Amino acid sequence: MHTWYVHGLEWTRKELFVYPNEYIYWSIQIVMYPLMTGLVAGAFVLSSLYHVFGQKDLKDMAKFALVFSFALLLGAPIPLMLHLQHPLRGFFIFFTPHFTSAISAFGIVYMTYALIVAFEIWFVYRVFFVQQVHALEKKEGMGAFLKRLMYRVFTLGAYDLSEKAVAKDKKVIKILAGVGVPVAAFLHGYAGFIFGSVKANALWMTPLMPVIFIMSAVVSGVALCMLTYIVIMEWKKFRAVKARSTTPGMARYEQLKGAEADLIRKTSRYLIFFMIFAFSLELLDLIFRGYTAVKNWDILRSVIYQRDYVDIFVKQYLIGNIIPFLLLIWPRLTVRRAAFATALVLFGVYMMRYNVVIGGQSFSLTFAGFMDYVMPVIPHNMETFKEGLLGALTVAILPFIFFYFINKVIPAVPQSGGEKA
Amino acid sequence: MNRRKFLKIIGGMAAGAGAIGTFRFLAPGEAEALIKSSNIRWAFLVDTYKCVGCGMCVKACKLENGIPYDAPVTRTWVERYVILKDGDVLADTPKGARDGFTSPVTEGRQVNPADIDKAFFVPKLCNQCDKPPCVQVCPVGATYRTAQGIVLVDRTWCIGCGYCIMACPYGVRFFHPVYHTAEKCTFCYHRINHGMTTACVQACPFDARKIGNLKDPNDPVTKVIMTERVAVLKDEYGTKPQVYYIGLDRNVR
């Protein structure tokens, strides 16, 4: 006989009457997946607010958010791959998509969206690519040669920087940013549909699920963009201050001012707006379930109000929603307070995903038993790595690493000294 | 872009999505079932009055279908229900009842026989639904319904996403402990196609389990299903299950 293991056995604790085959089959990676796609969608919507709706106050943030969205996009399929029992067969979704399945759309929606973001980035950075090619022309050495070659490839042969051509670029950006918003909403709304359409799961099955997912996606995306922006700008400030202490006269004013409180305040308004939406929808769902109280309400009530009470009401609603909301609407928002609040918002969205994915599996199909997910912290095999703390951290960190490298090639962090695109 | 243009684009996309929605995509099995009409529709009949919870069916199934004997997953299992006079419902299925029910301790509770209103056993297996949600949600079409109504899994094509496991309201699916693909009861497809009966039916000493062909009006199982009072599990999910039960109690989950 071969060696065997039962998927889910290691991190599932059963209580009372549970069917023998029931385990927490969808664990932390499936918590990470909607979190990541949500961040993708949210970051993109933030950048589109500038491009489509002409919210000029978001100009600096828009470029950063767009490129960051792309980095997150590259990271989004990783939790799915890590979750599959046969990751090498993952591409079957592209070859034999079975269209009655919500998951089968992943390939199409994901690729469409990736293309839109890639194209938009190209149009935004085309002028920059051409400038780089010309600037590197005079430089000697292998490094400069390779770099110039890379930028030459990136231009795709479009060197026309005439006013007319650039104006056309801007128009295309506007269209792509506009089309991208519904596609981003679709990408994430459909992630919500994956859960909302599972009729066997009493907690997941609600038509509100896709809408709730979209709203919380925008919330998380905007919050992450704000937080990352603040951290990067403050880091630059820190470095500039340090450099000045060793070599006087190096730093300029722009480097020293750090994140702009004004920009943060303006962005936070959009964040508050979407937070209200997300919170209201979730509350509506809860009230509706309690009021209609169908057959499954007994077990749902004991999960929501007893077993998962701390996860849902303390961690998600209080720490992740109400406290950051108050911090953000309190007058005279400072950068530091905004950073703290957005970190809490991100935690709240993570808890929301956790409470949906794990919470939905924390009661048995018998409606007479419970299951707990005990996250593997120290892995002792591939399964406990993938479906445990380290797997989740890997997925969370990768987009930042992607962004670090992408940013080297196409600078997305607002530069000191008036770099314009 | 102004708002009007933007709304126009969105409207166009919505209309396009609606148009796509009117098409219906068929899995290979579904298409085959529509084209070829089979004169077989397998169905299962469980007489809960006859089941004593010996677990021979579970044992036989595990051995016949190569599910590691000690792995805590199983294609079929037997549940014990003990309904007490005070209204409490106790239920359990230790090891899926592979070794039968050897202890009167139910769901961890020592029950005084005088407190019992009624108690009984309920065997469970895949319902081979007419509208299988597991087939609907498979993203790669690795699980499909045959013309005879049996839902199967292609072990060479399953990617192991677990969506089908999530979609089944009966909890009959799991990941195979060796192949790590979705696994389920197949009504012993390899046996019934060769004129044999299923392993569990053969192993049942009390005739509590029977398999039959719904399209054959002279089949004894079909006769019972058509003429006697039978019930199915969880019909509220609209899955149209094809395992019929005699003497199903309202407390059965």
Coordinates of C-alpha atoms in Angstrom, one line a residue, chain A residues 1-7 9 14 16-26 30 52-53 83-87 89-104 171 174-175 177-179 181-183 186 193-195 197-202 204 295 361 365-368, chain B residues 1 6 9-10 13 24-27 30 66-68 70-75 77 79 81 91-93 96 107 124 131 133 135-141 154-163 165-181 234 236-239 253:
Chain A
M1 CA 0.0 0.0 0.0
H2 CA 1.2 3.5 -0.8
T3 CA 1.7 6.0 2.0
W4 CA -1.3 8.2 2.4
Y5 CA -2.6 11.4 4.0
V6 CA -6.0 12.8 4.3
H7 CA -6.2 16.4 3.2
L9 CA -7.0 16.0 8.8
K14 CA -14.3 18.1 14.8
L16 CA -20.3 16.8 17.9
F17 CA -22.0 15.2 14.9
V18 CA -20.0 15.7 11.7
Y19 CA -20.1 13.6 8.5
P20 CA -17.0 11.4 8.3
N21 CA -15.7 13.1 5.1
E22 CA -16.0 16.6 6.2
Y23 CA -12.9 18.6 6.9
I24 CA -11.7 22.2 6.4
Y25 CA -10.9 21.6 2.8
W26 CA -10.5 25.3 2.0
I30 CA -8.5 30.4 0.0
V52 CA -11.6 58.3 -15.7
F53 CA -13.3 60.5 -13.3
H83 CA -4.2 25.3 -2.7
L84 CA -4.6 22.8 -5.6
Q85 CA -3.9 19.2 -4.8
H86 CA -2.5 18.9 -8.3
P87 CA -0.9 22.3 -8.9
R89 CA -2.7 20.5 -13.6
G90 CA -3.7 24.1 -12.8
F91 CA -3.5 25.1 -16.5
F92 CA -6.2 22.6 -17.4
I93 CA -8.6 25.5 -16.5
F94 CA -7.4 27.2 -19.6
F95 CA -7.5 24.1 -21.8
T96 CA -10.8 22.5 -20.8
P97 CA -12.8 25.2 -19.0
H98 CA -16.1 23.8 -17.9
F99 CA -18.3 26.9 -18.1
T100 CA -21.0 26.0 -15.6
S101 CA -18.3 26.3 -13.0
A102 CA -17.6 29.8 -11.5
I103 CA -13.9 28.9 -11.1
S104 CA -13.5 28.1 -14.8
K171 CA -7.2 59.1 -24.5
K174 CA -8.8 56.9 -20.2
I175 CA -10.6 54.2 -22.1
A177 CA -9.0 52.8 -17.1
G178 CA -12.7 53.0 -17.7
V179 CA -13.1 49.5 -19.1
V181 CA -13.2 49.3 -13.6
P182 CA -16.1 47.0 -14.5
V183 CA -13.6 44.2 -15.3
F186 CA -16.1 41.5 -12.3
F193 CA -19.8 34.4 -6.8
I194 CA -17.6 31.4 -6.3
F195 CA -18.7 31.4 -2.7
S197 CA -23.3 30.2 -5.4
V198 CA -22.4 27.2 -3.2
K199 CA -25.9 26.2 -2.3
A200 CA -24.6 23.5 0.1
N201 CA -23.0 26.1 2.3
A202 CA -25.6 28.0 4.4
W204 CA -21.9 31.5 1.8
K295 CA -33.8 26.2 8.8
Q361 CA -16.8 25.6 7.0
L365 CA -23.5 19.9 6.8
T366 CA -25.4 18.0 9.5
F367 CA -26.2 21.3 11.1
A368 CA -25.5 19.4 14.3
Chain B
M1 CA -14.6 60.2 -21.4
F6 CA -18.9 55.4 -19.8
I9 CA -19.7 51.0 -22.5
I10 CA -20.9 49.4 -19.3
M13 CA -20.8 44.8 -21.7
R24 CA -25.7 26.4 -22.0
F25 CA -22.5 24.5 -21.9
L26 CA -22.6 20.8 -21.6
A27 CA -20.1 18.5 -20.0
E30 CA -24.3 15.6 -20.2
G66 CA -9.0 0.9 -2.6
I67 CA -9.6 3.5 0.1
P68 CA -6.9 3.1 2.7
D70 CA -7.4 3.3 8.3
A71 CA -7.8 6.7 6.5
P72 CA -10.7 8.6 8.2
V73 CA -12.6 9.0 4.9
T74 CA -15.0 6.7 3.3
R75 CA -17.3 6.4 0.2
W77 CA -20.9 5.1 6.0
E79 CA -25.0 6.9 11.0
Y81 CA -29.5 8.2 15.7
A91 CA -26.0 11.1 16.3
D92 CA -22.6 9.7 15.5
T93 CA -20.7 7.6 13.0
G96 CA -17.9 5.8 9.4
E107 CA -21.8 11.2 20.7
K124 CA -25.3 6.9 3.5
K131 CA -28.9 17.6 -10.9
P133 CA -24.1 20.3 -8.0
V135 CA -20.6 18.3 -11.7
Q136 CA -21.9 21.8 -12.2
V137 CA -19.0 23.4 -10.3
C138 CA -16.0 21.4 -11.6
P139 CA -13.9 24.0 -13.3
V140 CA -12.2 21.5 -15.7
G141 CA -15.0 19.0 -16.3
D154 CA -11.5 11.4 -13.8
R155 CA -8.5 10.9 -11.7
T156 CA -6.2 11.9 -14.6
W157 CA -7.9 15.3 -15.0
C158 CA -9.0 16.4 -11.5
I159 CA -6.9 19.4 -10.4
G160 CA -7.8 19.0 -6.8
C161 CA -9.5 22.4 -6.2
G162 CA -12.1 20.9 -3.8
Y163 CA -15.0 22.9 -5.3
I165 CA -16.5 18.8 -2.2
M166 CA -17.8 22.1 -1.1
A167 CA -20.8 21.9 -3.4
C168 CA -22.1 18.5 -2.3
P169 CA -24.8 19.0 0.4
Y170 CA -24.4 15.3 1.5
G171 CA -20.7 15.4 2.3
V172 CA -20.0 12.3 0.3
R173 CA -16.9 13.7 -1.5
F174 CA -13.4 13.8 -0.2
F175 CA -9.8 13.8 -1.5
H176 CA -8.4 10.3 -2.1
P177 CA -5.7 9.8 0.4
V178 CA -3.4 8.3 -2.2
Y179 CA -4.3 10.0 -5.5
H180 CA -5.3 13.3 -4.0
T181 CA -8.1 13.8 -6.5
K234 CA -32.2 17.0 1.6
E236 CA -34.6 21.3 -0.6
Y237 CA -31.3 21.7 -2.4
G238 CA -32.9 20.7 -5.7
T239 CA -30.3 18.1 -6.5
R253 CA -29.5 14.9 8.8

